[in-house]
Coordinates of C-alpha atoms (C1' of nucleotides) in Angstrom, one line a residue:
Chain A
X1 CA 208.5 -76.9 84.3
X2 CA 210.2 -73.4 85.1
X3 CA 210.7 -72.0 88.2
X4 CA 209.8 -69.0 89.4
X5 CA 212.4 -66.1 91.0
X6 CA 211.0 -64.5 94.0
X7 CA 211.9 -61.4 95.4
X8 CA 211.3 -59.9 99.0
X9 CA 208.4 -58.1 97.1
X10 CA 205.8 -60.7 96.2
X11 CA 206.7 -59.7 92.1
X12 CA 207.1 -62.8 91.0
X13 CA 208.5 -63.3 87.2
X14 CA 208.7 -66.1 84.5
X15 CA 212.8 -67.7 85.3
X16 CA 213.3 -66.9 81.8
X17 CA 214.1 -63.0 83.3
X18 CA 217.2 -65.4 84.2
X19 CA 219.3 -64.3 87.6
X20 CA 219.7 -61.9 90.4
X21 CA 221.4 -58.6 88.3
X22 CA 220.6 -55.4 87.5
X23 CA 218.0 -55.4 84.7
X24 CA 216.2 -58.6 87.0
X25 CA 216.2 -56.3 89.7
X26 CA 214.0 -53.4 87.5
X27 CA 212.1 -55.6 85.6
X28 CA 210.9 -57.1 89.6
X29 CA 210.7 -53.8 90.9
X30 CA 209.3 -52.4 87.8
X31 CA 206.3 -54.9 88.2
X32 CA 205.8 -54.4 91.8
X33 CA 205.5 -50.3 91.1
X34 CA 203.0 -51.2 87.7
X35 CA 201.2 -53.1 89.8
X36 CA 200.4 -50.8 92.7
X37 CA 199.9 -47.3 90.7
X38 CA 200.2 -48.3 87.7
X39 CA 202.3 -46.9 84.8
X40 CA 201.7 -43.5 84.4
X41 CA 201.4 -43.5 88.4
X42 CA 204.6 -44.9 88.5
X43 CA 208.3 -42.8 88.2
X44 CA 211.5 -44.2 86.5
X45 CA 212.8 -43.1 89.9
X46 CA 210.5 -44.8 91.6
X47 CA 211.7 -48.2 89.7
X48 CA 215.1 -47.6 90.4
X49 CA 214.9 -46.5 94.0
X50 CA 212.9 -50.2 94.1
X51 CA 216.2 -51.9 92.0
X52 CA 218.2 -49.9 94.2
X53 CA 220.5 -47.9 91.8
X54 CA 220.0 -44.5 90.0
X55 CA 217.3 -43.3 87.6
X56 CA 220.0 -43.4 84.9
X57 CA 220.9 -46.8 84.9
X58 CA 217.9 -47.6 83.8
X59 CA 218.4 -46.3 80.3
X60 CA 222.0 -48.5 80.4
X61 CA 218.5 -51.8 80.4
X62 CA 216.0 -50.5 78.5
X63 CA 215.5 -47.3 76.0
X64 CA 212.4 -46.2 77.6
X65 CA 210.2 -46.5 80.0
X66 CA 207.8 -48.0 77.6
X67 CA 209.9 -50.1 76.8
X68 CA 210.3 -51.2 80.4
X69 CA 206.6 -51.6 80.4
X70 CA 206.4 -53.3 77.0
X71 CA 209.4 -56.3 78.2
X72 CA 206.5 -57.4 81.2
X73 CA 203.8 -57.0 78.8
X74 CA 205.4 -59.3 76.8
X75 CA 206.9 -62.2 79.4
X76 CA 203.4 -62.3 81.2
X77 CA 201.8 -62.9 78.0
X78 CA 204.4 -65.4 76.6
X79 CA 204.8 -67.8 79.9
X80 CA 200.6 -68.0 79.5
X81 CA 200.5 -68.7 76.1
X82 CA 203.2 -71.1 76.3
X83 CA 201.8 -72.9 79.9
X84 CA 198.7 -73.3 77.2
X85 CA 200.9 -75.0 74.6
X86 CA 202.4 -77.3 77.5
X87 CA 199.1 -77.9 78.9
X88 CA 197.5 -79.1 75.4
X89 CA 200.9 -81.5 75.0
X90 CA 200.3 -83.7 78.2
X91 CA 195.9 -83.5 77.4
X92 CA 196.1 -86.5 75.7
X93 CA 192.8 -86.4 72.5
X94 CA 190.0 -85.9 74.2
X95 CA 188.5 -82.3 73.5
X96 CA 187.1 -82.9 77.9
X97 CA 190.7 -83.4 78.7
X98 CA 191.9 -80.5 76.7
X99 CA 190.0 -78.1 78.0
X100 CA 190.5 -79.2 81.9
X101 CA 194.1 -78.6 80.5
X102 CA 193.8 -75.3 79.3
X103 CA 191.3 -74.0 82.3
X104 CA 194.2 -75.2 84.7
X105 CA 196.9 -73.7 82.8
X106 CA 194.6 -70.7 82.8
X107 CA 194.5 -71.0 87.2
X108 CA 197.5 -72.1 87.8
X109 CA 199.6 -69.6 85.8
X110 CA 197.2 -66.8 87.0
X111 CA 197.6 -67.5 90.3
X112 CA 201.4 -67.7 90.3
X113 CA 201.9 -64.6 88.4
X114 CA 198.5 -63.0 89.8
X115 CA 200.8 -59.7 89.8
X116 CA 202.2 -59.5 86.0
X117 CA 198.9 -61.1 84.6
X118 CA 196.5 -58.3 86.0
X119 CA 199.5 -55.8 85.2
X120 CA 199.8 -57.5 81.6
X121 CA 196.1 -56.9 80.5
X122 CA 195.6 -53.7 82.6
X123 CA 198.6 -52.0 81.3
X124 CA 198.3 -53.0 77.4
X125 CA 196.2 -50.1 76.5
X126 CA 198.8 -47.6 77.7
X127 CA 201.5 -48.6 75.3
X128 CA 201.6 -47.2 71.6
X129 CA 200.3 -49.5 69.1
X130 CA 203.8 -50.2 67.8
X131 CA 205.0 -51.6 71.5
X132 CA 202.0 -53.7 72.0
X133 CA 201.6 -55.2 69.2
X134 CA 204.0 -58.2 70.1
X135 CA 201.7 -58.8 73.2
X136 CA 198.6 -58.3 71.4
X137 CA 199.6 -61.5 68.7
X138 CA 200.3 -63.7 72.0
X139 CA 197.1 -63.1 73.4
X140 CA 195.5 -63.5 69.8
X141 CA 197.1 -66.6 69.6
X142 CA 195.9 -68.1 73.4
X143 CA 192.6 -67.1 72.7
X144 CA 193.1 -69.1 69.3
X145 CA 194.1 -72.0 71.3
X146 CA 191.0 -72.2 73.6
X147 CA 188.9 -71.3 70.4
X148 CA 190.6 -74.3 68.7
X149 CA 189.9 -76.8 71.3
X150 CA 186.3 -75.7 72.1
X151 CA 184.9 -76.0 68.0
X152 CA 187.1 -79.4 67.5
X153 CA 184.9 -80.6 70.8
X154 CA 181.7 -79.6 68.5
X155 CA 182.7 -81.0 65.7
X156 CA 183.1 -84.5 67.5
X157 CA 180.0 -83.8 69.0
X158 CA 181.3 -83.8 72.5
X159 CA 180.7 -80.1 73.0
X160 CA 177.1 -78.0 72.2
X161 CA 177.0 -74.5 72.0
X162 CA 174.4 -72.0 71.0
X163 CA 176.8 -69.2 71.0
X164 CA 180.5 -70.0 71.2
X165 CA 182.0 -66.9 71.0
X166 CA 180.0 -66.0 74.2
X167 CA 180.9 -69.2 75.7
X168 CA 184.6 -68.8 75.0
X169 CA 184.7 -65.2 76.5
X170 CA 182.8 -66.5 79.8
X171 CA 185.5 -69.4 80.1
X172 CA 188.3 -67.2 79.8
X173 CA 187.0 -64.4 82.1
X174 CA 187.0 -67.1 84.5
X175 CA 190.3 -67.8 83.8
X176 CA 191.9 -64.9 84.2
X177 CA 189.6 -63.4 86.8
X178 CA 191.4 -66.2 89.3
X179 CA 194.4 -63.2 89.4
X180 CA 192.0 -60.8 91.3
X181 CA 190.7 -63.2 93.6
X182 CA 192.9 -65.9 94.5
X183 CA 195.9 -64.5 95.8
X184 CA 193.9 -62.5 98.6
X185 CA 192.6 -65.9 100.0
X186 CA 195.4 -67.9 98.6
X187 CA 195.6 -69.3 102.3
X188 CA 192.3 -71.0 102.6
X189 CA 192.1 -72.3 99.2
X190 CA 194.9 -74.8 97.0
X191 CA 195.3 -74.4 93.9
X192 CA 194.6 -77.3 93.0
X193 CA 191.2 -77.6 93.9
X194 CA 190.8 -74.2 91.8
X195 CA 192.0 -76.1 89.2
X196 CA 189.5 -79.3 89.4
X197 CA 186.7 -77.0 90.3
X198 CA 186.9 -74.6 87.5
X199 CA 187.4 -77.1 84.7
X200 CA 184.6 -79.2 85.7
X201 CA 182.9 -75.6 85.6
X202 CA 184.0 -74.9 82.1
X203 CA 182.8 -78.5 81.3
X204 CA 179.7 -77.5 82.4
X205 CA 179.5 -74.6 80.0
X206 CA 180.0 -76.3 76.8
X207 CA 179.2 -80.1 77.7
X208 CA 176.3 -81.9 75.9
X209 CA 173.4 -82.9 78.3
X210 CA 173.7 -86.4 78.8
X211 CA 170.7 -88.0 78.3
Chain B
X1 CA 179.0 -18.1 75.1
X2 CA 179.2 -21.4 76.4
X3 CA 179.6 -24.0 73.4
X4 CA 178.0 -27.2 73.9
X5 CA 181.1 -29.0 72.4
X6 CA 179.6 -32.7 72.0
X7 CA 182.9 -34.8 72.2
X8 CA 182.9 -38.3 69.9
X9 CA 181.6 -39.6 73.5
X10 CA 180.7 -43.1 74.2
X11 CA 181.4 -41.6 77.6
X12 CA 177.9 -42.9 78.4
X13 CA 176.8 -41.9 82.3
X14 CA 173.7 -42.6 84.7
X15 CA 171.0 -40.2 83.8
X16 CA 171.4 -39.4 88.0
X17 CA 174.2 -37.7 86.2
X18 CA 171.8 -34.8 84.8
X19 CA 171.6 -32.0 82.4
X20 CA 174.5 -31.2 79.8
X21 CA 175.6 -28.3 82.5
X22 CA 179.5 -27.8 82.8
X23 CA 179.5 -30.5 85.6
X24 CA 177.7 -33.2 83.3
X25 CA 180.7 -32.3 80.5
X26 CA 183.5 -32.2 83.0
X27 CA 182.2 -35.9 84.2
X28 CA 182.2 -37.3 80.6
X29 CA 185.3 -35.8 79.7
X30 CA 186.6 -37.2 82.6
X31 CA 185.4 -40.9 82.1
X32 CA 186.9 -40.9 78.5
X33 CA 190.2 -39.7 79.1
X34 CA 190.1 -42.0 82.3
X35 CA 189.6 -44.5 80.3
X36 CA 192.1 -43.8 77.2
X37 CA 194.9 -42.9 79.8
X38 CA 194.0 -44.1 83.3
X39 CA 193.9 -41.5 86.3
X40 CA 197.6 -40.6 86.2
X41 CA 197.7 -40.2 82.5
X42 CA 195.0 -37.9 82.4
X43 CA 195.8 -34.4 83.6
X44 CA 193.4 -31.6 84.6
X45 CA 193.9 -30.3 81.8
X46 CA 192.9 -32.9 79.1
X47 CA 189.7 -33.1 81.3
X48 CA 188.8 -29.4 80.9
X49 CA 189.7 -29.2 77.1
X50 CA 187.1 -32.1 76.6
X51 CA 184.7 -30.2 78.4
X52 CA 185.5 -27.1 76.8
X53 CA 186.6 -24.9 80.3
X54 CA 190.3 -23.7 81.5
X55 CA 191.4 -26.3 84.3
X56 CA 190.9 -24.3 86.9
X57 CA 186.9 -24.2 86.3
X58 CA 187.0 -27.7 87.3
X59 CA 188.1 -26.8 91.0
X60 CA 184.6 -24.8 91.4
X61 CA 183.0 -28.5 90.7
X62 CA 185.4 -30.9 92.3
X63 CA 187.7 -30.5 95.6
X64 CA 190.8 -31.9 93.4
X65 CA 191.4 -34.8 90.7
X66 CA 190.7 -37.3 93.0
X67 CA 187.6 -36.3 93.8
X68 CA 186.1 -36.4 90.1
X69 CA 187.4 -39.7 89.8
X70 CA 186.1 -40.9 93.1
X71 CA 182.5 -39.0 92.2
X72 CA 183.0 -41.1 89.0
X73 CA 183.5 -44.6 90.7
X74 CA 180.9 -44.2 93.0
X75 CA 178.5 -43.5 90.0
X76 CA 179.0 -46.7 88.1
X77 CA 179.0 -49.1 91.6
X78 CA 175.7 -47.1 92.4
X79 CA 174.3 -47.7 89.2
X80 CA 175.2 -51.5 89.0
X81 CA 173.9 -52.0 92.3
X82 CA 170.9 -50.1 91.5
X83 CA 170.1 -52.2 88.5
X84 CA 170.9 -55.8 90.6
X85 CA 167.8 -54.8 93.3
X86 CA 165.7 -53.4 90.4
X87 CA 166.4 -57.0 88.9
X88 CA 165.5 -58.9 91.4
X89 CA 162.5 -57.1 93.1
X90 CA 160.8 -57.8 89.3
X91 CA 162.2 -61.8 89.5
X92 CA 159.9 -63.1 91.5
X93 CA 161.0 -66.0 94.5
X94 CA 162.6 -69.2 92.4
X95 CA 166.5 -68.7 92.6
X96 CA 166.7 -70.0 89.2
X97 CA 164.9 -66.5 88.0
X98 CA 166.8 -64.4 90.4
X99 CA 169.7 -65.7 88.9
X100 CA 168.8 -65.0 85.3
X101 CA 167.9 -61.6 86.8
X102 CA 171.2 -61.2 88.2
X103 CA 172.8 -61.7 85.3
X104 CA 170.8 -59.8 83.1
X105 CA 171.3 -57.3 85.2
X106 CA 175.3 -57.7 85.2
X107 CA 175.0 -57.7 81.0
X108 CA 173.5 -55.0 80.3
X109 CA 174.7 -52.5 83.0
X110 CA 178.3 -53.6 81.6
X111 CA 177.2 -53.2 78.0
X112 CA 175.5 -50.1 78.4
X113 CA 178.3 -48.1 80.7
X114 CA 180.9 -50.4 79.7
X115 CA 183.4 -47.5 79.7
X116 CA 182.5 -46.3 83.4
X117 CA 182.4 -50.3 84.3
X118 CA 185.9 -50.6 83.2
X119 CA 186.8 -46.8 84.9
X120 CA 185.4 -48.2 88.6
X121 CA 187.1 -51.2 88.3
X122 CA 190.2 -50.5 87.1
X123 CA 190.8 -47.2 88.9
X124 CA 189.4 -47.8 91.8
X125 CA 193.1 -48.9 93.2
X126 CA 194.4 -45.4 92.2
X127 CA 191.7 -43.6 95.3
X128 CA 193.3 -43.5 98.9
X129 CA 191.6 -45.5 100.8
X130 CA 189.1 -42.6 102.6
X131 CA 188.1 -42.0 98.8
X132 CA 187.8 -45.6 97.6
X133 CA 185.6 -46.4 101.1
X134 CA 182.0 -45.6 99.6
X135 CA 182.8 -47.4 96.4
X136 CA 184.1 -50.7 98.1
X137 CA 181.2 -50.8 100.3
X138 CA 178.6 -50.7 97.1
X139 CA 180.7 -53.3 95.6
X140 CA 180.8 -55.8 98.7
X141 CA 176.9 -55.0 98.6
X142 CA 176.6 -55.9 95.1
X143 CA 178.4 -59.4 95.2
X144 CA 176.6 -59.9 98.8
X145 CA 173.3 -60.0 96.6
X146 CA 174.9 -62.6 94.4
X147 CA 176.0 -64.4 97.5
X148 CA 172.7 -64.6 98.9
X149 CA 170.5 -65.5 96.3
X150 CA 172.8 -68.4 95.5
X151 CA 173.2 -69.5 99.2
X152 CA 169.5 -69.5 98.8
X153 CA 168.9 -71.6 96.2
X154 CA 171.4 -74.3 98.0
X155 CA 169.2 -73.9 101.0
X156 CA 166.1 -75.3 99.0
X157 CA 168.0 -77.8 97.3
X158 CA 167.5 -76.2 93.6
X159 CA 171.2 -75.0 93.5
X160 CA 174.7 -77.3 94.3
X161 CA 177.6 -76.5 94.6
X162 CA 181.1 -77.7 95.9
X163 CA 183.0 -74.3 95.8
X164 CA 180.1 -71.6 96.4
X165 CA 182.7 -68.3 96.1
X166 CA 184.8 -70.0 93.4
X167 CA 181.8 -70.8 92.0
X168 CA 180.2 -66.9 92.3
X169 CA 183.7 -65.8 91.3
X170 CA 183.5 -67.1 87.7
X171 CA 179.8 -65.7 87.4
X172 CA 180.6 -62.3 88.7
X173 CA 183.8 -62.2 86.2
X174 CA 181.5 -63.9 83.1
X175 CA 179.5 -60.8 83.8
X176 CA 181.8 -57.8 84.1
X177 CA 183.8 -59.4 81.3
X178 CA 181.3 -58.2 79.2
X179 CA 182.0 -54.6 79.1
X180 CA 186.1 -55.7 77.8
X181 CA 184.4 -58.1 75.0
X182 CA 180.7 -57.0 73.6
X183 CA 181.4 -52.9 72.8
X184 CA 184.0 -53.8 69.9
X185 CA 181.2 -56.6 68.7
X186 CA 178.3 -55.1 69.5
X187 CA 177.2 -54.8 65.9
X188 CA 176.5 -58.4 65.2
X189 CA 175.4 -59.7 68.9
X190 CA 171.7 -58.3 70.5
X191 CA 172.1 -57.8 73.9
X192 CA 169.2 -59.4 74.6
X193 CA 171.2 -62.7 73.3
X194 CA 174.0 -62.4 75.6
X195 CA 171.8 -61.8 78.6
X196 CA 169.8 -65.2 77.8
X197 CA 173.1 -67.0 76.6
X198 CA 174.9 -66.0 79.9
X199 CA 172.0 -66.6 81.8
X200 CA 171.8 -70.1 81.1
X201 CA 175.8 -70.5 81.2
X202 CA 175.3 -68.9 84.6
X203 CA 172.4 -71.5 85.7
X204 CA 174.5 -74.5 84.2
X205 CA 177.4 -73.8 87.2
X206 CA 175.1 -74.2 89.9
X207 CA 172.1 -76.1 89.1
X208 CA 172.1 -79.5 90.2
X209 CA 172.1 -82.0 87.7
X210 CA 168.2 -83.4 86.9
X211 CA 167.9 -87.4 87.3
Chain C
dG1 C1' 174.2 -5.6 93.4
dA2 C1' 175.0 -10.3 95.1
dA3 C1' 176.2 -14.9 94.0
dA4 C1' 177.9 -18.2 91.1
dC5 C1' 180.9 -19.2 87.6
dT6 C1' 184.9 -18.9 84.5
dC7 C1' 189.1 -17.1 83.0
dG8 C1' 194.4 -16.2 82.4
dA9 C1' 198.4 -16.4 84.9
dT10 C1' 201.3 -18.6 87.9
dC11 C1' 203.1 -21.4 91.9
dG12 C1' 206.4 -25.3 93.5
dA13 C1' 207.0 -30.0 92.5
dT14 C1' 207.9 -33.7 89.7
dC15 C1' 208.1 -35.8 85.3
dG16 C1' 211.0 -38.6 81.4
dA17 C1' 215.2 -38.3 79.6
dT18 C1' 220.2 -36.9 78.8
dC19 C1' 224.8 -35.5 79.9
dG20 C1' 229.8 -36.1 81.2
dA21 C1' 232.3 -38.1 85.0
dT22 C1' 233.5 -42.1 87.6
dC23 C1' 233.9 -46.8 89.1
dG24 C1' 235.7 -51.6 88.7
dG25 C1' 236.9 -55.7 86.5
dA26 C1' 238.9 -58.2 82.2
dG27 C1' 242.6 -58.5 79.2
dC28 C1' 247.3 -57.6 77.8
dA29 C1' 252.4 -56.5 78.1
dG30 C1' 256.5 -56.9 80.4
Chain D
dC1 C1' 253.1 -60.7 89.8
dT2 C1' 252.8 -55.4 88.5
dG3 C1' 251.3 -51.7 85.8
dC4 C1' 248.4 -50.1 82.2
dT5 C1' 244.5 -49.6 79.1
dC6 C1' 240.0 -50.2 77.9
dC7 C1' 234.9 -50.6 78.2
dG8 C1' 230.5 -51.4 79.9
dA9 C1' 227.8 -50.2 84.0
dT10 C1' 226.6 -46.7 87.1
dC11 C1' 226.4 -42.3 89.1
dG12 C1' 225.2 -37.2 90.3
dA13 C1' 223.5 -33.3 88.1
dT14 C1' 220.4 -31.2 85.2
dC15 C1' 217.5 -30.2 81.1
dG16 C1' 212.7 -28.5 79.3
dA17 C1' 208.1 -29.9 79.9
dT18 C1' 204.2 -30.8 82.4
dC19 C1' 201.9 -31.8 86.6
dG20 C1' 197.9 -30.5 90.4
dA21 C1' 196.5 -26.7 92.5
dT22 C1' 195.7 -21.6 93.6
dC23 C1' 194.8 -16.8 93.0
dG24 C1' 192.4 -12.4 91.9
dA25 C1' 190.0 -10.4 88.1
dG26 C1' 186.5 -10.5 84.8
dT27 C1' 181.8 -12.3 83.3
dT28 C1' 177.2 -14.1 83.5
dT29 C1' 172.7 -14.8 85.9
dC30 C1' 168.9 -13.6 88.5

DNA sequence: GAAACTCGATCGATCGATCGATCGGAGCAG
DNA sequence: CTGCTCCGATCGATCGATCGATCGAGTTTC
């Protein structure tokens, strides 16, 4: 499992970003600006003044601010959809257990990168469609997963649904919804018990009544 | 030789709003930029060329930017509050209805103003705090209501739950979720549906299970 | 005619982006 | 080692465009 890179900031970014230099430094302070006034709120200055070198520079990292923009879009989206593949590898067969897998995946990653998910799904709609695309397959492709998992469960019969489209949306809102709330009371509250407590809640969603 | 310029609006707004006056048109051009662009993406300008006025016309309505955005927050938390007491005055006294109502409530308020939904929620961040006061207070209000009908349904034994505010944070997000997933589908899904489906997916997290 | 409303023009500030100049370390020649 | 070149990274300065907001004059309404 990755670990995260912290800054002073509370940004917190996938380790994939890779070590303390320049580009690091605006990508972090990038997402820390994104997050509080979001992007057309937010200066190039302002992101440099945060990386601590000129406005310039940045154009030596990315071509654009878009761009800029684009890169998180595209890392938040990418360490979800691939904490969702990792998940569903250790779940074991059973359509219960893949699910509890995925609804954790969905906490856990949420509430570590609580900043870049909200900024990833806030901040889509301001790129062109050209730049989001990239992020818009990844988060095709998660929802695919969770879709995946929930008919296979009804096919086995594990799982009823009168509406599973419905019921999909609902378990993901919950999912990602832990990114507004957790962090705020992170203090009072493990993760892990999010974890446990929302997956049994999913279960409840789309488990058969047992007679 | 005022035009009455009807943009391609699903800027849809609280009938509290009023008549089709230069006001009413500044406040819908200003929810669907604010919600193509976000606050600092839309300028003054865009707002008054949707309404069909020069941007200084807008100042004889508004004290400044802010303030439209602020009078347009405000609107949608009033009006979601609005509809949760409306729904539960007609619910009658068994939790389990007041929860349906509650929900109902939540599903069509986001489906019909699911553009101002999205607006207050996502913009609220971008108000100083003086301006974001009267909208946060509505909102605690609003998920105090929640709070309470379900703390009263654990009281009588009809509800149980282990996480109560984990548990109300995944109905509140299952509900407000609905204005990011049912506009793009809403021509194959009745409302109606989703209110009973969600209902019921609501009542499955926190009814205890029968013998 | 008073009051309310709207307009065109314009303010200083800030925006995203670009430019040539400068810095500092890696590599090579001797 | 010294002296030199080279090159990517960064800097300070600045561009035209656009921002939120203001003003006085003109228009409409009653």
């Amino acid at each position: 499992m990755n670990v995260s890179v912290r800054t002073s900031s509370g940004a917190v970014l996938p380790a994939s970003v890779g070590a303390d230099d320049t580009r690091s430094r605006l990508l972090h302070a990038g997402l820390e600006m994104l997050f509080e006034r979001g992007y057309h709120g937010t200066s190039i200055r302002d992101i440099a003044v945060g990386a601590g070198v000129q406005s310039a520079t940045l154009y030596g990292h990315f071509a654009s601010k878009e761009e800029l923009l684009a890169e998180l879009i595209v890392l938040g989206h990418e360490e979800h959809h691939r904490r969702l593949i990792d998940a569903l590898m250790d779940a074991g067969t059973d359509p219960r257990d893949q699910l509890r897998a995925l609804v954790s995946a969905y906490v856990t990653g949420h509430a570590e990168f609580a900043m870049l998910a909200i900024v990833a799904n806030a901040e889509l709609s301001r790129l062109s469609p050209e730049a989001a695309a990239p992020a818009r397959l990844l988060c095709d492709r998660s929802r695919e997963l969770l879709m995946t998992v929930v008919s296979r469960g009804v096919r086995q019969g594990v799982f009823v649904m009168d509406h599973p489209e419905i019921t999909i949306n609902a378990i993901a809102s919950m999912g990602t919804s832990v990114a507004l709330w957790y962090p705020p009371s992170a203090d009072h509250l493990d993760v892990g018990v999010v974890c446990d407590t929302l997956s049994e809640l999913a279960l409840r969603l789309v488990l058969a009544p047992t007679p």
